Amino acid sequence: RFTDKYVGLPVVSVSARIDGWSCIKYDNFTALKEGIHYMVEKQGCKKIAMVTGENTSEDAIDRLNAYKEALLECDMDIDESLVVYGDFSEKSKNKIRKFISTHPGVDAMVFANDLMAKAAYDVMDELGLKKVIPYTTRPIRSGEIDGVSYFFRTDQEADQMMADGRVIEMRT
């Protein structure tokens, strides 16, 4: 087992629960719900789609449940035809491309992870559609370009953006 190499070392897992290890999980449920509320209440979105992971993934199920709960809280119907099951990777492009081409009335999409969102950005670029680029305070990764997948900012810059009211969601 992979984890056997680390017996006796202090280890913390991020997101994945592993027996015997401490685990830090983000509150994706609340963050996703707040984002959907913002899209409905502040941006007037009426038809929001969700691209989630496989229905065997705990994270995918949690985020899909947040999506559905937020829609109900916003007095919107849950339309299963607006849910796309991807695979938490950029390989979801074909499913996203097919969805976009067959659902022209969708005015917003939310994604269960960054890789599927990036796949959608690529598809939207191919189709000449408008997209939103999020901000992040995480370090830039190899191959990423500021302003393409993300706008990369320091913690101080993000704090100032929050103080100025220019940020709709901040997760820590």
GROMACS .gro file of C-alpha atoms in nm:
model
  172
    1ARG     CA    1   0.000   0.000   0.000
    2PHE     CA    2   0.120   0.351  -0.084
    3THR     CA    3   0.062   0.478   0.269
    4ASP     CA    4   0.284   0.208   0.422
    5LYS     CA    5   0.594   0.408   0.319
    6TYR     CA    6   0.495   0.683   0.561
    7VAL     CA    7   0.425   0.484   0.878
    8GLY     CA    8   0.568   0.669   1.179
    9LEU     CA    9   0.584   1.006   1.001
   10PRO     CA   10   0.343   1.289   1.077
   11VAL     CA   11   0.116   1.299   0.773
   12VAL     CA   12  -0.194   1.502   0.685
   13SER     CA   13  -0.409   1.418   0.386
   14VAL     CA   14  -0.581   1.697   0.195
   15SER     CA   15  -0.934   1.598   0.095
   16ALA     CA   16  -0.894   1.219   0.090
   17ARG     CA   17  -0.986   1.030   0.406
   18ILE     CA   18  -0.729   0.760   0.481
   19ASP     CA   19  -0.752   0.539   0.789
   20GLY     CA   20  -0.503   0.650   1.055
   21TRP     CA   21  -0.421   0.986   0.894
   22SER     CA   22  -0.544   1.332   0.979
   23CYS     CA   23  -0.746   1.488   0.700
   24ILE     CA   24  -0.818   1.848   0.603
   25LYS     CA   25  -1.127   1.898   0.388
   26TYR     CA   26  -1.251   2.217   0.230
   27ASP     CA   27  -1.611   2.323   0.277
   28ASN     CA   28  -1.696   2.288  -0.091
   29PHE     CA   29  -2.062   2.236  -0.007
   30THR     CA   30  -2.111   2.584   0.140
   31ALA     CA   31  -1.885   2.751  -0.117
   32LEU     CA   32  -2.075   2.600  -0.409
   33LYS     CA   33  -2.411   2.695  -0.259
   34GLU     CA   34  -2.298   3.054  -0.200
   35GLY     CA   35  -2.174   3.078  -0.557
   36ILE     CA   36  -2.507   2.960  -0.695
   37HIS     CA   37  -2.699   3.199  -0.470
   38TYR     CA   38  -2.483   3.482  -0.603
   39MET     CA   39  -2.547   3.380  -0.965
   40VAL     CA   40  -2.923   3.373  -0.906
   41GLU     CA   41  -2.967   3.669  -0.671
   42LYS     CA   42  -2.703   3.911  -0.805
   43GLN     CA   43  -2.655   3.806  -1.166
   44GLY     CA   44  -3.009   3.696  -1.246
   45CYS     CA   45  -2.917   3.349  -1.374
   46LYS     CA   46  -3.221   3.132  -1.438
   47LYS     CA   47  -3.077   2.814  -1.588
   48ILE     CA   48  -2.761   2.687  -1.417
   49ALA     CA   49  -2.590   2.365  -1.522
   50MET     CA   50  -2.357   2.151  -1.313
   51VAL     CA   51  -2.057   1.952  -1.437
   52THR     CA   52  -1.976   1.705  -1.164
   53GLY     CA   53  -1.757   1.399  -1.128
   54GLU     CA   54  -1.856   1.036  -1.143
   55ASN     CA   55  -2.140   0.945  -0.910
   56THR     CA   56  -1.908   0.709  -0.720
   57SER     CA   57  -1.694   0.997  -0.588
   58GLU     CA   58  -1.772   1.134  -0.241
   59ASP     CA   59  -1.663   1.484  -0.351
   60ALA     CA   60  -1.878   1.469  -0.665
   61ILE     CA   61  -2.184   1.357  -0.469
   62ASP     CA   62  -2.128   1.628  -0.205
   63ARG     CA   63  -2.094   1.903  -0.466
   64LEU     CA   64  -2.392   1.778  -0.665
   65ASN     CA   65  -2.603   1.778  -0.348
   66ALA     CA   66  -2.491   2.137  -0.278
   67TYR     CA   67  -2.594   2.237  -0.632
   68LYS     CA   68  -2.937   2.080  -0.590
   69GLU     CA   69  -2.990   2.224  -0.242
   70ALA     CA   70  -2.895   2.573  -0.361
   71LEU     CA   71  -3.136   2.553  -0.655
   72LEU     CA   72  -3.420   2.454  -0.422
   73GLU     CA   73  -3.330   2.737  -0.181
   74CYS     CA   74  -3.351   2.975  -0.478
   75ASP     CA   75  -3.698   2.839  -0.571
   76MET     CA   76  -3.562   2.677  -0.886
   77ASP     CA   77  -3.649   2.332  -1.017
   78ILE     CA   78  -3.386   2.059  -1.033
   79ASP     CA   79  -3.351   1.960  -1.397
   80GLU     CA   80  -3.140   1.643  -1.425
   81SER     CA   81  -3.078   1.721  -1.792
   82LEU     CA   82  -2.860   2.012  -1.671
   83VAL     CA   83  -2.623   1.779  -1.485
   84VAL     CA   84  -2.319   1.651  -1.674
   85TYR     CA   85  -2.120   1.364  -1.525
   86GLY     CA   86  -1.754   1.414  -1.610
   87ASP     CA   87  -1.449   1.239  -1.472
   88PHE     CA   88  -1.270   1.516  -1.275
   89SER     CA   89  -1.027   1.566  -1.566
   90GLU     CA   90  -0.985   1.766  -1.884
   91LYS     CA   91  -1.101   1.452  -2.068
   92SER     CA   92  -1.452   1.579  -1.991
   93LYS     CA   93  -1.421   1.818  -2.289
   94ASN     CA   94  -1.629   1.605  -2.524
   95LYS     CA   95  -1.915   1.575  -2.275
   96ILE     CA   96  -1.899   1.950  -2.206
   97ARG     CA   97  -1.886   2.035  -2.578
   98LYS     CA   98  -2.189   1.813  -2.647
   99PHE     CA   99  -2.378   1.963  -2.351
  100ILE     CA  100  -2.309   2.323  -2.456
  101SER     CA  101  -2.415   2.252  -2.815
  102THR     CA  102  -2.744   2.093  -2.707
  103HIS     CA  103  -2.836   2.336  -2.425
  104PRO     CA  104  -2.822   2.689  -2.569
  105GLY     CA  105  -3.044   2.840  -2.298
  106VAL     CA  106  -2.803   2.773  -2.011
  107ASP     CA  107  -2.683   3.103  -1.866
  108ALA     CA  108  -2.430   2.968  -1.612
  109MET     CA  109  -2.232   2.653  -1.539
  110VAL     CA  110  -2.066   2.538  -1.217
  111PHE     CA  111  -1.795   2.275  -1.198
  112ALA     CA  112  -1.700   2.022  -0.934
  113ASN     CA  113  -1.329   2.077  -0.990
  114ASP     CA  114  -1.070   2.294  -1.163
  115LEU     CA  115  -0.974   2.046  -1.435
  116MET     CA  116  -1.329   2.019  -1.566
  117ALA     CA  117  -1.365   2.398  -1.547
  118LYS     CA  118  -1.046   2.431  -1.753
  119ALA     CA  119  -1.187   2.183  -2.004
  120ALA     CA  120  -1.496   2.403  -2.031
  121TYR     CA  121  -1.280   2.715  -2.078
  122ASP     CA  122  -1.108   2.541  -2.368
  123VAL     CA  123  -1.441   2.442  -2.522
  124MET     CA  124  -1.578   2.795  -2.475
  125ASP     CA  125  -1.268   2.936  -2.645
  126GLU     CA  126  -1.320   2.697  -2.937
  127LEU     CA  127  -1.684   2.805  -2.964
  128GLY     CA  128  -1.615   3.177  -2.909
  129LEU     CA  129  -1.822   3.194  -2.590
  130LYS     CA  130  -1.775   3.431  -2.295
  131LYS     CA  131  -1.615   3.294  -1.978
  132VAL     CA  132  -1.525   3.409  -1.627
  133ILE     CA  133  -1.172   3.364  -1.494
  134PRO     CA  134  -1.149   3.312  -1.116
  135TYR     CA  135  -0.887   3.449  -0.877
  136THR     CA  136  -0.674   3.228  -0.654
  137THR     CA  137  -0.403   3.274  -0.392
  138ARG     CA  138  -0.250   2.933  -0.450
  139PRO     CA  139   0.092   2.920  -0.616
  140ILE     CA  140   0.100   2.914  -0.995
  141ARG     CA  141   0.171   2.566  -1.133
  142SER     CA  142   0.395   2.469  -1.420
  143GLY     CA  143   0.232   2.557  -1.752
  144GLU     CA  144  -0.023   2.797  -1.605
  145ILE     CA  145  -0.042   3.157  -1.721
  146ASP     CA  146  -0.179   3.438  -1.506
  147GLY     CA  147  -0.510   3.553  -1.650
  148VAL     CA  148  -0.578   3.237  -1.851
  149SER     CA  149  -0.694   2.969  -1.606
  150TYR     CA  150  -0.675   3.195  -1.302
  151PHE     CA  151  -0.569   3.539  -1.190
  152PHE     CA  152  -0.301   3.465  -0.932
  153ARG     CA  153  -0.291   3.704  -0.636
  154THR     CA  154  -0.112   3.723  -0.301
  155ASP     CA  155  -0.300   3.676   0.025
  156GLN     CA  156  -0.269   4.051   0.086
  157GLU     CA  157  -0.414   4.135  -0.254
  158ALA     CA  158  -0.703   3.893  -0.192
  159ASP     CA  159  -0.770   4.048   0.150
  160GLN     CA  160  -0.785   4.392  -0.010
  161MET     CA  161  -1.021   4.266  -0.281
  162MET     CA  162  -1.249   4.127  -0.006
  163ALA     CA  163  -1.234   4.456   0.186
  164ASP     CA  164  -1.322   4.646  -0.134
  165GLY     CA  165  -1.619   4.414  -0.202
  166ARG     CA  166  -1.471   4.291  -0.532
  167VAL     CA  167  -1.484   3.920  -0.439
  168ILE     CA  168  -1.801   3.710  -0.424
  169GLU     CA  169  -1.648   3.401  -0.268
  170MET     CA  170  -1.339   3.343  -0.058
  171ARG     CA  171  -1.247   2.997   0.070
  172THR     CA  172  -0.970   2.939   0.316
   0.00000   0.00000   0.00000
